[in-house]
Tab-separated table of C-alpha atoms in Angstrom:
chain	number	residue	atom	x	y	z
A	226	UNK	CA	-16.246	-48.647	6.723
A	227	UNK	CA	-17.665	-47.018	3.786
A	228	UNK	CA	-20.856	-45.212	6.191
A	229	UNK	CA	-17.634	-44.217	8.543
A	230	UNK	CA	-15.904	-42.402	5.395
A	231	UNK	CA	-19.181	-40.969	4.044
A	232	UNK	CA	-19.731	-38.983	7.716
A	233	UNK	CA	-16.302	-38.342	8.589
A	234	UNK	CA	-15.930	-36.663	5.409
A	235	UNK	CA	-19.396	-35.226	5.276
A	236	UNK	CA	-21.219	-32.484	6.995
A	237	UNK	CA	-23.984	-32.748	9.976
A	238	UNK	CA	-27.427	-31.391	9.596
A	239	UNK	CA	-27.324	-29.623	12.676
A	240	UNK	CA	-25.077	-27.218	14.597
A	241	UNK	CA	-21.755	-29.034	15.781
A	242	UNK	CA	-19.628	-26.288	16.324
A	243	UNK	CA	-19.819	-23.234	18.373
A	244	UNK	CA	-17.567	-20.848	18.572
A	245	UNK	CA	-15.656	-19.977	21.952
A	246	UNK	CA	-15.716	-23.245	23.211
A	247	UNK	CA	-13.014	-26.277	24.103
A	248	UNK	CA	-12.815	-27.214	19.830
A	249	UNK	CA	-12.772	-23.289	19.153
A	250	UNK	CA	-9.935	-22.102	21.664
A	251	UNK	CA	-7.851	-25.375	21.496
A	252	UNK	CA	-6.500	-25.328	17.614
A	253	UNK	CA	-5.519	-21.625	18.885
A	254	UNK	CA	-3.781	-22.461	21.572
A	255	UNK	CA	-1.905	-24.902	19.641
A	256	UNK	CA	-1.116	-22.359	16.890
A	257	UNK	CA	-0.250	-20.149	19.900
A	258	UNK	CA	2.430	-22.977	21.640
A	259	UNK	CA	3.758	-23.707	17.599
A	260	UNK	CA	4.755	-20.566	17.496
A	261	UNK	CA	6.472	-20.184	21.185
A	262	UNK	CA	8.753	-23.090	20.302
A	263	UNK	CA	9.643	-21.879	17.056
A	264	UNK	CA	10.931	-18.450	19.294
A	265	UNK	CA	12.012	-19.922	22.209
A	266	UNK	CA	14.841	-22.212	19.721
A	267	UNK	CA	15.070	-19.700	16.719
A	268	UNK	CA	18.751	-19.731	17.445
A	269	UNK	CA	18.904	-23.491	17.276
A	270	UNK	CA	17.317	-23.710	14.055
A	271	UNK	CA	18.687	-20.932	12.463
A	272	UNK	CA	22.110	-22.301	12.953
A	273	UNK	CA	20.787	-25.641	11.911
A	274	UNK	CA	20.487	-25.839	7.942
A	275	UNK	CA	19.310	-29.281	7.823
A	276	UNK	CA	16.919	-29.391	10.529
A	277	UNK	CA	15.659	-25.794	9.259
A	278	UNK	CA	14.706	-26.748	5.347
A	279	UNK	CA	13.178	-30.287	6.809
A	280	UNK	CA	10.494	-28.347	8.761
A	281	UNK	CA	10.513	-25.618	5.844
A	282	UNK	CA	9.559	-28.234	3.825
A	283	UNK	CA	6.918	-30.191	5.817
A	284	UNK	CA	5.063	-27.098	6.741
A	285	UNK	CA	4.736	-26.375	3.153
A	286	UNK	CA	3.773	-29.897	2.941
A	287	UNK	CA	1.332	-29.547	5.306
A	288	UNK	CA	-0.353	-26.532	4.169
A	289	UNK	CA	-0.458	-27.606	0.788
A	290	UNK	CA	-2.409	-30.816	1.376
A	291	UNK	CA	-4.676	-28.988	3.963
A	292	UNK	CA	-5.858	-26.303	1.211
A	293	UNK	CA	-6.205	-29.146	-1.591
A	294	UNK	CA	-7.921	-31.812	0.980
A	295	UNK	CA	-10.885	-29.313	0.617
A	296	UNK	CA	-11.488	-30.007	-2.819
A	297	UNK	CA	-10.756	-33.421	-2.570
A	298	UNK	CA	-13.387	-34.427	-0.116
A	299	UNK	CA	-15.641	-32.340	-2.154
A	300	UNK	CA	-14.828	-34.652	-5.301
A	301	UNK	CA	-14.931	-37.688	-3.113
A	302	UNK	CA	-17.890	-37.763	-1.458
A	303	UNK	CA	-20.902	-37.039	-3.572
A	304	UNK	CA	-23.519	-36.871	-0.365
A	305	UNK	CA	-21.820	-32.917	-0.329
A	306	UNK	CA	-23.490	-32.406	-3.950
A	307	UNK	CA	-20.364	-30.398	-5.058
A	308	UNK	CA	-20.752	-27.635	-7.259
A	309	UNK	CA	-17.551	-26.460	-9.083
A	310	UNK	CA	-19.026	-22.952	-9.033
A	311	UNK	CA	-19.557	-22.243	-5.531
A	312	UNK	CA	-16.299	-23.483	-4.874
A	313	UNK	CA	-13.606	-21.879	-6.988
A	314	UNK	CA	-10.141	-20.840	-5.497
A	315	UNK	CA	-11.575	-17.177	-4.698
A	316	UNK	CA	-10.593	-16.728	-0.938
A	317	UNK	CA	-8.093	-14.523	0.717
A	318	UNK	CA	-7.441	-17.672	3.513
A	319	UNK	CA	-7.089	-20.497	0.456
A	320	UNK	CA	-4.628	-17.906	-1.398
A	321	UNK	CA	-2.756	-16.608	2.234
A	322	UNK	CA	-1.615	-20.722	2.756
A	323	UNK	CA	-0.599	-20.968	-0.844
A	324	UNK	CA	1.205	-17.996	-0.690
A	325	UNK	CA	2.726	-19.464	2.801
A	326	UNK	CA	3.876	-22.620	0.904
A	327	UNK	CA	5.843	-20.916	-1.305
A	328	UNK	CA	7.312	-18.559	0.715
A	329	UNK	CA	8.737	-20.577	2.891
A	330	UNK	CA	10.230	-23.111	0.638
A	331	UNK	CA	11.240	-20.418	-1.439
A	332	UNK	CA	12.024	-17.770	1.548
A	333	UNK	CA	10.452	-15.024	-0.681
A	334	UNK	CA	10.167	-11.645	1.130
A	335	UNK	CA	7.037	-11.126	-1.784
A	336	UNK	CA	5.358	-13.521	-0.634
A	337	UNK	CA	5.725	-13.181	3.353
A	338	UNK	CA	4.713	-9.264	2.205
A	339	UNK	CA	1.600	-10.515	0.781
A	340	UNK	CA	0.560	-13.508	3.081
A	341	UNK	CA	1.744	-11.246	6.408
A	342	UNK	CA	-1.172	-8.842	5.423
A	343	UNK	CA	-3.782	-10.706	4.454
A	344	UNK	CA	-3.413	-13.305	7.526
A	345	UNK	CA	-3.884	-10.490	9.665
A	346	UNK	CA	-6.699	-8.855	8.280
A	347	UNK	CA	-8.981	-11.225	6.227
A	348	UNK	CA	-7.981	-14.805	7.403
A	349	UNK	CA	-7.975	-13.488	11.446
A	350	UNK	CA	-11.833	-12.936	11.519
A	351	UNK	CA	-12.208	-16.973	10.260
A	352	UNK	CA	-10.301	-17.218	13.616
A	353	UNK	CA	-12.775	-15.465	15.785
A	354	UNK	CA	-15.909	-16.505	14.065
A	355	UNK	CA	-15.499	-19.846	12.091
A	356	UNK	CA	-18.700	-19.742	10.969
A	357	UNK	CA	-17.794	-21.750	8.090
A	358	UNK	CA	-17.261	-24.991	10.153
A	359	UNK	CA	-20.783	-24.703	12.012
A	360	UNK	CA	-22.294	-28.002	11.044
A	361	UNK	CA	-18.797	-30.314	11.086
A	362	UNK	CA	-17.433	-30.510	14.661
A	363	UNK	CA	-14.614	-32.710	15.986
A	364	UNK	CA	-15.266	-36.084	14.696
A	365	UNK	CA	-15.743	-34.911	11.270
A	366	UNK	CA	-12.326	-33.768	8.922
A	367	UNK	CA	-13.553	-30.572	7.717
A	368	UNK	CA	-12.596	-29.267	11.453
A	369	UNK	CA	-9.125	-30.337	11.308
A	370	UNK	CA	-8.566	-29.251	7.325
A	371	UNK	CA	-10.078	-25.965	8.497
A	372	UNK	CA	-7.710	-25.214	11.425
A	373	UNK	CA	-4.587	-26.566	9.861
A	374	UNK	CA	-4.929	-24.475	6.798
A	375	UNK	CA	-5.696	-21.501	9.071
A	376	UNK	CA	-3.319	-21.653	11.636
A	377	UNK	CA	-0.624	-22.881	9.394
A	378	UNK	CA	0.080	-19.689	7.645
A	379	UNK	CA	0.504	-17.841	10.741
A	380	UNK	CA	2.877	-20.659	12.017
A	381	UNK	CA	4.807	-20.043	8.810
A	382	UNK	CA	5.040	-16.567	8.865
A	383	UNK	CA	5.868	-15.906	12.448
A	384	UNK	CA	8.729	-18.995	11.553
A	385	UNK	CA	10.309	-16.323	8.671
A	386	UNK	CA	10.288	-13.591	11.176
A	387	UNK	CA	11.910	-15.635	13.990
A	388	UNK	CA	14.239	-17.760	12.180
A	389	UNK	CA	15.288	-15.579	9.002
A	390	UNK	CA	14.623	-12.147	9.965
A	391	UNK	CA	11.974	-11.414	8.064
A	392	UNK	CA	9.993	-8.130	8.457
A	393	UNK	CA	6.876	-6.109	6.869
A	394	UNK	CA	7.934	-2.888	5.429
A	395	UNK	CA	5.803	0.295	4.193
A	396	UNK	CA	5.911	-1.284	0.669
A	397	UNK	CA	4.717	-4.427	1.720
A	398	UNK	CA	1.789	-3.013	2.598
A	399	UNK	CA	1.167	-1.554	-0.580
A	400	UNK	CA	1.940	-4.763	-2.609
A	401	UNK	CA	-0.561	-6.310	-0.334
A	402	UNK	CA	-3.072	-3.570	-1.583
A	403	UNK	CA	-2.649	-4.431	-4.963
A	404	UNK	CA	-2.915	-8.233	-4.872
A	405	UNK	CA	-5.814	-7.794	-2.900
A	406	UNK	CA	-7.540	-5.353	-5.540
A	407	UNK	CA	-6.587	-7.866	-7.928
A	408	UNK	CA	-8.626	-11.013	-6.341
A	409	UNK	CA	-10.930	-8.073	-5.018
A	410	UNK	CA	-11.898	-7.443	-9.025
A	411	UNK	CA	-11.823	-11.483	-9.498
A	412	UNK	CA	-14.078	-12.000	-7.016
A	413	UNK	CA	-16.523	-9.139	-8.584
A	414	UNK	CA	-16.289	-10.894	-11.604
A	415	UNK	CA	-17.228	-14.611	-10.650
A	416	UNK	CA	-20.393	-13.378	-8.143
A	417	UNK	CA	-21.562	-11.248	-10.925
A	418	UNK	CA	-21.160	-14.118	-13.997
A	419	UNK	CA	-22.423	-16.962	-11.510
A	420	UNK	CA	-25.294	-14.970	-10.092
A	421	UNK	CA	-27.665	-16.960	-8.054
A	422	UNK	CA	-26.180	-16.290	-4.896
A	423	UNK	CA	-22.383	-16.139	-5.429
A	424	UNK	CA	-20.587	-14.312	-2.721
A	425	UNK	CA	-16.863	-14.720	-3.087
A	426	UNK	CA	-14.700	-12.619	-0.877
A	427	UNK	CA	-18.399	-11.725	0.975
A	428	UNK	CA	-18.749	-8.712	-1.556
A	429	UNK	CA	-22.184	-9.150	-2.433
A	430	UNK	CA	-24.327	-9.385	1.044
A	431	UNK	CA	-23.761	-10.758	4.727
A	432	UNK	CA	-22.604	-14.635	5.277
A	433	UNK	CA	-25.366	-17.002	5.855
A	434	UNK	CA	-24.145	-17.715	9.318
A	435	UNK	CA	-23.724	-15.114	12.091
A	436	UNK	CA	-20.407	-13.772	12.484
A	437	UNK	CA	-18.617	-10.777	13.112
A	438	UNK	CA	-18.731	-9.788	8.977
A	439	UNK	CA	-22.169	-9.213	10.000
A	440	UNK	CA	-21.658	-5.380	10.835
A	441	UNK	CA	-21.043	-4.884	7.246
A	442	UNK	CA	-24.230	-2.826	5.366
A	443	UNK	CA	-25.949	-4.996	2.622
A	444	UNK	CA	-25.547	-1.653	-0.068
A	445	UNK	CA	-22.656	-2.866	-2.089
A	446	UNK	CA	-21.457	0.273	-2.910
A	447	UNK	CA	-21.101	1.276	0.973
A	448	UNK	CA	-20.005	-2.465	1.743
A	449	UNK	CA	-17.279	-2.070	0.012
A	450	UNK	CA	-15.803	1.114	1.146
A	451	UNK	CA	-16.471	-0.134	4.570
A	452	UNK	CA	-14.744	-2.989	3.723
A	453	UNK	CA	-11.812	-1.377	1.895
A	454	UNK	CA	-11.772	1.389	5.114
A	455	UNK	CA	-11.650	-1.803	7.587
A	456	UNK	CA	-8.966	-3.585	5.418
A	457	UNK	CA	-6.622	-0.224	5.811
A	458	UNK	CA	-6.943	0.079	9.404
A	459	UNK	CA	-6.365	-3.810	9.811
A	460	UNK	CA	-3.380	-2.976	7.686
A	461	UNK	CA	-1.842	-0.338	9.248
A	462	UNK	CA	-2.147	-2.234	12.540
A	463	UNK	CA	-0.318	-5.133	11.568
A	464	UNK	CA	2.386	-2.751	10.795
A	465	UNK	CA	2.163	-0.536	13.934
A	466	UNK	CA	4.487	-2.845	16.460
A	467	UNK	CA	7.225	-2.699	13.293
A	468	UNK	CA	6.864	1.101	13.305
A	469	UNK	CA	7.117	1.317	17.107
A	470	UNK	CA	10.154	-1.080	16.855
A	471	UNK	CA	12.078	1.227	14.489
A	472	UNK	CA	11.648	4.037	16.209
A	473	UNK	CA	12.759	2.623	19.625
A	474	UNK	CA	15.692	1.382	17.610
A	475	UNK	CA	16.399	4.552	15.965
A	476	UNK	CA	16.061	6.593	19.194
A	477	UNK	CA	18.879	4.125	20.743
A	478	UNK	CA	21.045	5.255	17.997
A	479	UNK	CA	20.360	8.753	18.664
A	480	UNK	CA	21.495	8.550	22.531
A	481	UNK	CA	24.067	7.090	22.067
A	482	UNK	CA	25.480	9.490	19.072
């Protein structure tokens, strides 16, 4: 029992994940039906206030343990060698499903602002290229912890926009700005104390793994207007189908005035 806890909690020493295959597309397409349901019977369980703060609650729940689990297998299985260091709450994902949490339980519009940003523009390229989860594939726990916490904060936010009307504005993209500057100059901080390789938010050089953060020069000076140049555009096109939608609703107005 104990050698079946040691490697379902550990990590493999050679490549058990690959990305756009069966284990890649599948927690997508899961995410993808989640959300569906939550659409197709927003009406059911907007109308519904106990069956709407149960599920509130559980995907809090859920989200919560998935972002903590991470740290706890670290602490619990020493074969990982943890260091505290290289493993400090610096992440734009780890912060997006905290945010989640909160925001649902709470229904806080500063929150969804916040998380509905940063899911679609930092956390969606761990969807594309997990790169993270290379050397723990299906029978190991680090896949599922890594899916759940991120394709639970989309699940979440697309269940505030279904259920209780919630919707980006143009501010919301600017408090999204400034949170990110602020774990942006965080991040600076910790890989310039720590040294010796420290690379939170992938502002000092390329990840280890291939992936699609790969395109990004190793200067930091340029990487980071590249970065903060990619970051806007991602921004403004999470916002785009909003825009369109107000002026489609606007021009409806107008015709019929």
């Amino acid at each position: 029992m104990k050698d079946f806890f040691i490697y379902f909690f550990g990590v493999g020493t050679e490549v058990e994940f690959s990305a756009f295959t069966l284990p890649h597309f599948a927690p997508i397409i899961l995410m993808g039906l989640a959300i569906y349901l939550i659409y197709r019977f927003r009406e059911q369980l907007r109308s519904n206030d106990k069956l709407d703060v149960g599920l509130r609650y559980t995907m809090a729940f859920v989200m919560i343990v998935a972002e903590m689990s991470y740290f706890w297998r670290l602490v619990g299985n020493p074969s990982l060698n943890p260091n505290p260091v290289d493993h400090l709450p610096i992440t734009v994902c780890g912060w997006s499903v905290i945010f989640c949490s909160y925001m649902i339980i709470g229904k806080s519009q500063t929150l969804f602002d916040i998380a509905y940003f940063w899911l679609f523009s930092g956390t969606l390229f761990a969807l594309i290229t997990p790169t993270v989860i290379t050397y723990t594939g299906v029978t190991r726990y680090r896949y599922y912890q890594f899916w759940l916490e991120h394709t639970m904060g989309y699940i979440a936010i697309f269940y505030m926009i279904f259920v209780h009307k919630f919707r980006p504005t143009v501010k919301s993209i600017i408090k999204s700005y400034i949170a990110l500057f602020v774990l942006a100059v965080i991040a600076y901080a910790a890989n310039e104390m720590i040294g010796n390789g420290a690379n939170y938010l992938f502002m000092a050089r390329p990840e280890d793994t291939k992936s699609i953060l790969d395109i990004l020069p190793a200067n930091f000076a340029v990487r980071l207007l590249v970065m903060a140049s990619v970051i806007t555009v991602l921004f403004v096109g999470a916002y785009l189908p909003w825009f369109f939608k107000d002026r489609k609703e606007k021009a409806k107005v107008e015709n019929v005035s």
